[in-house]
PDB file of C-alpha atoms in Angstrom:
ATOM      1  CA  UNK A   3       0.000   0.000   0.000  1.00  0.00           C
ATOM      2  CA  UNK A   4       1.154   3.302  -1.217  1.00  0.00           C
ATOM      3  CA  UNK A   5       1.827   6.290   1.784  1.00  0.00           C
ATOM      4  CA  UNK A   6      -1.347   8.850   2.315  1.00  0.00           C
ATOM      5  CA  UNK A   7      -1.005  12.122   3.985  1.00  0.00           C
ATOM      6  CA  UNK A   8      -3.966  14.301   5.288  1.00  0.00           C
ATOM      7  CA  UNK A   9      -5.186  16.691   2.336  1.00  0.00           C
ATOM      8  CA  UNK A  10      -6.730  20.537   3.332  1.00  0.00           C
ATOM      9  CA  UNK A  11     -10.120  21.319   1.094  1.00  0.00           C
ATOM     10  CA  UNK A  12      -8.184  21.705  -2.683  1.00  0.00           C
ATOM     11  CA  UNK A  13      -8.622  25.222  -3.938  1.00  0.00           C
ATOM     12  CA  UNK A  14     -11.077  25.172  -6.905  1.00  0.00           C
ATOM     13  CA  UNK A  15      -8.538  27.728  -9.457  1.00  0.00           C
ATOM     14  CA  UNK A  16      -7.879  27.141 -12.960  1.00  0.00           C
ATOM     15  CA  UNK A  17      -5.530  24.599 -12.961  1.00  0.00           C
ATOM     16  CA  UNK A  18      -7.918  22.211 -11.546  1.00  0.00           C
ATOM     17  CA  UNK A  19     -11.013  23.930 -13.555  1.00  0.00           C
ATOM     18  CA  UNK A  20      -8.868  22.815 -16.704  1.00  0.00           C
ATOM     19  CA  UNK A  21      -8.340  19.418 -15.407  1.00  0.00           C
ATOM     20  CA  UNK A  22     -11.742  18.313 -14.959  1.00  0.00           C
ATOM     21  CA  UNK A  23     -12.448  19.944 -18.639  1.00  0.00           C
ATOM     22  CA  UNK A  24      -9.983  17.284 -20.275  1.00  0.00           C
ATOM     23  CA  UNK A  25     -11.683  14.373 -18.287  1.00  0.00           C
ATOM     24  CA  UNK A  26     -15.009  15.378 -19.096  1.00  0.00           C
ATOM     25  CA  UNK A  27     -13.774  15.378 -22.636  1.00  0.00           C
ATOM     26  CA  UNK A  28     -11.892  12.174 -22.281  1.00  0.00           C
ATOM     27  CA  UNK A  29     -14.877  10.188 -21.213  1.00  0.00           C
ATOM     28  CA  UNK A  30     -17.262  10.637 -24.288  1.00  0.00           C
ATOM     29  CA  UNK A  31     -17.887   7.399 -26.095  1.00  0.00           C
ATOM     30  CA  UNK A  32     -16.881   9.202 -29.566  1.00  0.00           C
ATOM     31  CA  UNK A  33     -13.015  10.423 -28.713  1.00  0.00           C
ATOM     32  CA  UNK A  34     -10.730   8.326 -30.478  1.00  0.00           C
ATOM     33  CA  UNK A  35      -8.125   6.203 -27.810  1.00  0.00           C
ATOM     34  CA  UNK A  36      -5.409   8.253 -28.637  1.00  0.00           C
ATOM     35  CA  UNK A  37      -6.910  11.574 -28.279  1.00  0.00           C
ATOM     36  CA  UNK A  38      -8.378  10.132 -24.928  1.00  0.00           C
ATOM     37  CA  UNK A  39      -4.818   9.491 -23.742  1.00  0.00           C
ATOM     38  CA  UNK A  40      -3.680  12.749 -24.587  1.00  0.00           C
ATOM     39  CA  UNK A  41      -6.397  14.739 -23.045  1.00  0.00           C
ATOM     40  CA  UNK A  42      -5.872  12.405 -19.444  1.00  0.00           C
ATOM     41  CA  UNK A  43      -2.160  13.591 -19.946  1.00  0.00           C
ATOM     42  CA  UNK A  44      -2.916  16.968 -20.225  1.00  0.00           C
ATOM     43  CA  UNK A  45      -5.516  16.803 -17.269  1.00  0.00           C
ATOM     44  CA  UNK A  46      -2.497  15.002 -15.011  1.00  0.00           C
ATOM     45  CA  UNK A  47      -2.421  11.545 -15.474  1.00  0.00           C
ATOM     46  CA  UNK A  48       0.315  10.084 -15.615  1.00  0.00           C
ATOM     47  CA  UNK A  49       0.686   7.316 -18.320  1.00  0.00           C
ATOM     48  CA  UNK A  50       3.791   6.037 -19.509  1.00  0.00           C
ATOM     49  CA  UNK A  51       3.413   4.526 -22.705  1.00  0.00           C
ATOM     50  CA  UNK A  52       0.286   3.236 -24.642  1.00  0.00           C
ATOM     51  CA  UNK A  53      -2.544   1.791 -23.964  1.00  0.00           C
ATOM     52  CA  UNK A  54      -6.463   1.247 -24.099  1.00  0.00           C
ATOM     53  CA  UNK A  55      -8.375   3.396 -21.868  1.00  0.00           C
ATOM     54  CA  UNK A  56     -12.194   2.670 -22.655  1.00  0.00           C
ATOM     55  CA  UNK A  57     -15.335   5.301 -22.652  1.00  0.00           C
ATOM     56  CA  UNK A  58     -16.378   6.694 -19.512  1.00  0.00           C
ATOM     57  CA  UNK A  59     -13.453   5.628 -17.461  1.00  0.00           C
ATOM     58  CA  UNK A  60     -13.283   8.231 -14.429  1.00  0.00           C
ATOM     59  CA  UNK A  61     -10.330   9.601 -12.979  1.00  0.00           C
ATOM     60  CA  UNK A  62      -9.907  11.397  -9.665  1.00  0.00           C
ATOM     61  CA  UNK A  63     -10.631  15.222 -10.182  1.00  0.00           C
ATOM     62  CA  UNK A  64      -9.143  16.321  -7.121  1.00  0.00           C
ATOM     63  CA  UNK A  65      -5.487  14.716  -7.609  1.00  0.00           C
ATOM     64  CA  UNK A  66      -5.097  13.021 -11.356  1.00  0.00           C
ATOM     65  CA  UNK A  67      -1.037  13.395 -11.143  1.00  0.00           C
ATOM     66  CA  UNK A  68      -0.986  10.816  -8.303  1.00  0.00           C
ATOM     67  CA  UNK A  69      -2.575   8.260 -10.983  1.00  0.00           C
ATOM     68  CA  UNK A  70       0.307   6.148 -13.034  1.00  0.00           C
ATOM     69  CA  UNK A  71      -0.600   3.646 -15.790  1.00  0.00           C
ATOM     70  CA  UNK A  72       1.591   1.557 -17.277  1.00  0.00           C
ATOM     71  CA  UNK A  73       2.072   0.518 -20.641  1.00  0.00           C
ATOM     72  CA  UNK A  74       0.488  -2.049 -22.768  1.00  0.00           C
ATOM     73  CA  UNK A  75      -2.884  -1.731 -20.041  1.00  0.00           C
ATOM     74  CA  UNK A  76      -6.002  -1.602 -20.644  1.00  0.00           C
ATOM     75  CA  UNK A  77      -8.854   0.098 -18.256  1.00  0.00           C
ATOM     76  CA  UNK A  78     -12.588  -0.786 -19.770  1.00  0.00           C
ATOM     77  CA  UNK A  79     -15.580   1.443 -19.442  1.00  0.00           C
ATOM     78  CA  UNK A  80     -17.085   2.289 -16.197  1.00  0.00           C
ATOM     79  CA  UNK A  81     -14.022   1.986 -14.230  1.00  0.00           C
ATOM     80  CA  UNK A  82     -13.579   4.371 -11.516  1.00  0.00           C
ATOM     81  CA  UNK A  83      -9.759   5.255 -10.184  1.00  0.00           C
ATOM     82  CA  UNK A  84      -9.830   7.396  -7.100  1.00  0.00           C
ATOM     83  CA  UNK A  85      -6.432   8.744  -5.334  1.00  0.00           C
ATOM     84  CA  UNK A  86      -8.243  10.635  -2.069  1.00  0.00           C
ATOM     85  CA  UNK A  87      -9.844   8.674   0.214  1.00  0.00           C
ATOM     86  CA  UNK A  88     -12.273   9.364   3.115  1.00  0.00           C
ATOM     87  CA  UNK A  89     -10.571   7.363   6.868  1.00  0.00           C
ATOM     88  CA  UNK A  90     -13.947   6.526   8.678  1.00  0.00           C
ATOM     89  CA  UNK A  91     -11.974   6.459  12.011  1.00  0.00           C
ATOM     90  CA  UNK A  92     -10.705  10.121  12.223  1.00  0.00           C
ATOM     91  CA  UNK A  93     -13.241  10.980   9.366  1.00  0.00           C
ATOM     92  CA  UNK A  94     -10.505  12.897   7.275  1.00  0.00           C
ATOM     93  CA  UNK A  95      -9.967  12.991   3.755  1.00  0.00           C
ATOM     94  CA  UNK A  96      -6.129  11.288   2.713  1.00  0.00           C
ATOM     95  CA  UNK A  97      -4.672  11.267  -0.398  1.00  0.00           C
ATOM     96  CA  UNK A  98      -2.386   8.493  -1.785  1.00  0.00           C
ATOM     97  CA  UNK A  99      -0.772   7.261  -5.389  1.00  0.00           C
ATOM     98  CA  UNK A 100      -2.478   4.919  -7.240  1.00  0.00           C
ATOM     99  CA  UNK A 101       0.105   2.721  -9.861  1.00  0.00           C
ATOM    100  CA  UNK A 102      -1.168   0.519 -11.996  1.00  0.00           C
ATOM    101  CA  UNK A 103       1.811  -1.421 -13.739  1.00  0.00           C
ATOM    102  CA  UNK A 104       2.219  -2.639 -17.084  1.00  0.00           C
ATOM    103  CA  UNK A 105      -0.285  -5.136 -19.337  1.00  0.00           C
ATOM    104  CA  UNK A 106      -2.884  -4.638 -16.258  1.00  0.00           C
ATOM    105  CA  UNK A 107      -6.234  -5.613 -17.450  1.00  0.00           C
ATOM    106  CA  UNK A 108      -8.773  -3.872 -15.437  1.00  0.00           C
ATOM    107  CA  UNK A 109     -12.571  -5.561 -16.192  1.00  0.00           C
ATOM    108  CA  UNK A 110     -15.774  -2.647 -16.853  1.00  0.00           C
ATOM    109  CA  UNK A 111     -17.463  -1.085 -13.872  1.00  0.00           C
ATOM    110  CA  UNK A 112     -14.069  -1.447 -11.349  1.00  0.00           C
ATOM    111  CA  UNK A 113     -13.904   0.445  -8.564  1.00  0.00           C
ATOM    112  CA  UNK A 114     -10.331   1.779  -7.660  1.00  0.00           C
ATOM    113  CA  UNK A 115     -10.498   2.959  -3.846  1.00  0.00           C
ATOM    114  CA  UNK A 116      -7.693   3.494  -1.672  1.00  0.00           C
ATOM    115  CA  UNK A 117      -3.582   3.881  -2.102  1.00  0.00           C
ATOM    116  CA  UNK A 118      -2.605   0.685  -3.655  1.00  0.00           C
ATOM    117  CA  UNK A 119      -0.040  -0.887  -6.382  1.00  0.00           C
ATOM    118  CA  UNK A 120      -1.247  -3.217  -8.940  1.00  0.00           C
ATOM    119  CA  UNK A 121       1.759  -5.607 -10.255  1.00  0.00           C
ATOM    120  CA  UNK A 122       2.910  -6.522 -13.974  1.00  0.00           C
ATOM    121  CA  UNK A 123      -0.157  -8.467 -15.768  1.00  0.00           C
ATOM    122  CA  UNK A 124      -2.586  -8.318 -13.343  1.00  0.00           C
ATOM    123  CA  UNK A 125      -6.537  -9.186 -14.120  1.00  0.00           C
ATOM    124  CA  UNK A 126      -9.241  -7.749 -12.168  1.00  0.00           C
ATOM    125  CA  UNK A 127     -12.857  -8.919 -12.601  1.00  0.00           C
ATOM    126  CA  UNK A 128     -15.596  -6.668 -13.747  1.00  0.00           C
ATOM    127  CA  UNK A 129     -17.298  -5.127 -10.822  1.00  0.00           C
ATOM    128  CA  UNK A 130     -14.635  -5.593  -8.283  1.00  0.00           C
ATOM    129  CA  UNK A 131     -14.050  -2.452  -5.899  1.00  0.00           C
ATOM    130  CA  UNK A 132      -9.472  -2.952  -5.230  1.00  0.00           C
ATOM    131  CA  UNK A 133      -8.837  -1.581  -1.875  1.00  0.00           C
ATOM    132  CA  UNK A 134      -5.474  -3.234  -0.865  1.00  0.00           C
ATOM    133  CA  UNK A 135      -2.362  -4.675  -3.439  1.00  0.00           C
ATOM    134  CA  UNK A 136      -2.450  -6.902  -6.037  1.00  0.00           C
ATOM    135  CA  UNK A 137       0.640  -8.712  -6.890  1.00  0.00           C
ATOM    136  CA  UNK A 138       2.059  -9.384 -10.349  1.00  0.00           C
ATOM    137  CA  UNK A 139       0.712 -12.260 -12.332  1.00  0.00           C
ATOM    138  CA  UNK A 140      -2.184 -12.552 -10.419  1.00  0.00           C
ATOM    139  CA  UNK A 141      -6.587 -12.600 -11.623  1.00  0.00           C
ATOM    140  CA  UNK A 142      -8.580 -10.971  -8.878  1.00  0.00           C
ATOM    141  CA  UNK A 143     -12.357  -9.708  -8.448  1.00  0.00           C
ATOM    142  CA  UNK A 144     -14.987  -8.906  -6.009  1.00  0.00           C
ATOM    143  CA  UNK A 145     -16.001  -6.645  -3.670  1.00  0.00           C
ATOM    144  CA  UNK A 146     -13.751  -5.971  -2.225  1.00  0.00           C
ATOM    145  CA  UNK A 147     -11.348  -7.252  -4.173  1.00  0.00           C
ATOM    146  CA  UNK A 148     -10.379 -11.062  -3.513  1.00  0.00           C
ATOM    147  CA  UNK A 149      -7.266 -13.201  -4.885  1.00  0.00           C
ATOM    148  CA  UNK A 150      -8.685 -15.826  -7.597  1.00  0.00           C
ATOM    149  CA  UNK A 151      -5.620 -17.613  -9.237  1.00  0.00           C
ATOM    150  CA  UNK A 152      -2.366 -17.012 -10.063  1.00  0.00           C
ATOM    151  CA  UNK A 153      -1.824 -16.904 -13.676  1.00  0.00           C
ATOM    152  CA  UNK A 154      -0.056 -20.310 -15.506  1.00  0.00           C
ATOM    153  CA  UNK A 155       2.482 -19.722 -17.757  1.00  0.00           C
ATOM    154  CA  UNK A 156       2.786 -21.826 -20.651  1.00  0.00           C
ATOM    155  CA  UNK A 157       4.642 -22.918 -23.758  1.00  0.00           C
ATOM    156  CA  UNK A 158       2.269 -21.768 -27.266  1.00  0.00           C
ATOM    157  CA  UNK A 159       4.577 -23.377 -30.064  1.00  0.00           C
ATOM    158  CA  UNK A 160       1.990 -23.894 -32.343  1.00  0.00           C
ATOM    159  CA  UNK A 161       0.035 -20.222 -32.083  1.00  0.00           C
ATOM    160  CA  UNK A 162       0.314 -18.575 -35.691  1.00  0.00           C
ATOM    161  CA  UNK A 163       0.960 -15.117 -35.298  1.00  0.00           C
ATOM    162  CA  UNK A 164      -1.116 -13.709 -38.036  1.00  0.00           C
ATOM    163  CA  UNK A 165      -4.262 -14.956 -36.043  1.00  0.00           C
ATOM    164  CA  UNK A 166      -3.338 -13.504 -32.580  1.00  0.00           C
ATOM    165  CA  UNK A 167      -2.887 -10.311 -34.623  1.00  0.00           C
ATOM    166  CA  UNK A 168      -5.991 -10.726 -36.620  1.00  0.00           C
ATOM    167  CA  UNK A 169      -7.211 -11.438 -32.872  1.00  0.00           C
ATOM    168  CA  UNK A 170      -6.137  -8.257 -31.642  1.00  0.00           C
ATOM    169  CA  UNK A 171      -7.068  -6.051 -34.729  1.00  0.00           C
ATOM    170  CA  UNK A 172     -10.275  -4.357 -32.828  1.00  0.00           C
ATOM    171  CA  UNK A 173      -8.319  -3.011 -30.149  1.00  0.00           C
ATOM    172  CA  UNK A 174      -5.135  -1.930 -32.126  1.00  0.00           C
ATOM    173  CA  UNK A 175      -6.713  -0.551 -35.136  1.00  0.00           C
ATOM    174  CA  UNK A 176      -8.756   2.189 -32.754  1.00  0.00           C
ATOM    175  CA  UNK A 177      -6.552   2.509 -29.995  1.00  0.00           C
ATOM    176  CA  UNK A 178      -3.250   3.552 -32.122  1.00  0.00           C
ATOM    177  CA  UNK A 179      -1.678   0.652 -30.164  1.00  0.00           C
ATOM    178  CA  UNK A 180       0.546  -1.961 -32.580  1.00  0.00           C
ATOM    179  CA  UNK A 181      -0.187  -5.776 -33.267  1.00  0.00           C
ATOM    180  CA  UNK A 182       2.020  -8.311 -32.865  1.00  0.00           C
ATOM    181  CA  UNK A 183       5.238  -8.278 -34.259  1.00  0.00           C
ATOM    182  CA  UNK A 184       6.830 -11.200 -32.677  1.00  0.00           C
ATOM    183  CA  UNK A 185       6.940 -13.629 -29.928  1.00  0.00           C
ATOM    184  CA  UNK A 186       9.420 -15.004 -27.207  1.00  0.00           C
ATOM    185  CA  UNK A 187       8.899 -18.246 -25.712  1.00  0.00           C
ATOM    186  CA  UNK A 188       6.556 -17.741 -22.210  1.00  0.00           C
ATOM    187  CA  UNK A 189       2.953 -16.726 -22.832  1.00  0.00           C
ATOM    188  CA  UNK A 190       0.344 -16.559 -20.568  1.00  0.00           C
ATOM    189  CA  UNK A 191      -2.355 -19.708 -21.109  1.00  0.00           C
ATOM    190  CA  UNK A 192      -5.429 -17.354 -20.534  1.00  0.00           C
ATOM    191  CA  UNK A 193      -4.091 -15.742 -24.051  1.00  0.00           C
ATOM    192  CA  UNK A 194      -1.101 -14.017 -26.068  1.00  0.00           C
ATOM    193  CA  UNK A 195      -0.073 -11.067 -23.130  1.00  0.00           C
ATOM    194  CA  UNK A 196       3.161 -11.689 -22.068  1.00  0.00           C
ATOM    195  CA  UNK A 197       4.111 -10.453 -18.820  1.00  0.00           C
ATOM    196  CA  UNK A 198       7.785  -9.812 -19.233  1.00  0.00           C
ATOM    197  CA  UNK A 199       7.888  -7.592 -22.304  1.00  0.00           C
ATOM    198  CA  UNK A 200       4.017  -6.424 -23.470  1.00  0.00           C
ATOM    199  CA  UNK A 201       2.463  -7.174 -26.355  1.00  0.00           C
ATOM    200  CA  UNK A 202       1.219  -4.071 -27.250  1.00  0.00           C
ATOM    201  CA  UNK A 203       4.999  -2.760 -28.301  1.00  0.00           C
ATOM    202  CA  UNK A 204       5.657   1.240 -28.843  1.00  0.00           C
TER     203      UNK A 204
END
């Protein structure tokens, strides 16, 4: 779990007027991906790299530039990524960073709701509300949150790689992320991500 520290009532000036402007405009169902990415950038998200962020994803208005993303992830509609948090026992509003790691995938309607890291690869379940860590490699979901399975890794030697990329077309052709150029030897069974280097390459 990432460090909080006790937050005063944010001052509502232009800087933050022009943040919430950009996420507004970054959660229409008719931006393109890229031009999503770039407006969460300019709001103060921190994303390194590419990746898929899906319509009417939600991103804290109060403190986007404690939010990281890493590359090759992809964040489905209706997820919700919050980085204050209300503490029921002194009833004070923290704030925390929220880093999400590389090839995450987070499944629609996910709640994001305290200070936490989520590893390399991770899966999250639709619906789930994440409140503590998830570790690399691992498939969670619930509310809250719950481990499921670790993720078995597995030899494809017979996987043609025109299909995974014919596979893949949907995402890459509207998300400005590239298909599949080539492969190493460890895959993931549950399909082509690979957790050391991701698929979706710059």
């Amino acid at each position: 779990m990432n460090e909080k520290y006790l937050i005063p009532k944010p001052p509502y000036n232009i800087k933050r007027i022009w943040s919430k402007i950009c996420m507004v405009v970054s959660r229409q169902s008719l931006v393109m991906p890229s031009f999503r990415r770039r407006m969460l950038k300019l709001g103060g998200v921190k994303i390194n790299g590419k990746c898929f962020i899906g319509s009417n994803v939600q991103f804290d208005g109060m403190f986007p530039n404690l939010i990281e993303i890493g590359s090759g992830c992809v964040i489905t509609t209706g997820t919700c990524i919050l980085s204050h948090f209300y503490n029921t026992s002194d009833r004070r509003f923290y704030a925390g960073k929220v880093v999400i790691g590389k090839n995450v995938f987070i499944g629609m309607n996910t709640l994001i709701v305290n200070a936490v890291n989520i590893g390399d690869g991770a899966i999250i379940g639709a619906g789930s509300i994440v409140n503590r860590d998830i570790p690399a490699g691992e498939i969670w979901g619930g509310n809250p949150a719950r481990f499921i399975k670790k993720l078995h890794w597995r030899l494809l030697k017979s996987v043609n790689a025109k299909l995974l990329n014919s596979v893949f077309m949907l995402v890459t052709r509207f998300s400005g992320l590239q298909t599949l150029s080539h492969f190493s030897n460890d895959y993931i069974g549950v399909g082509a991500l690979k957790l050391g280097s991701p698929i979706f390459h710059e």
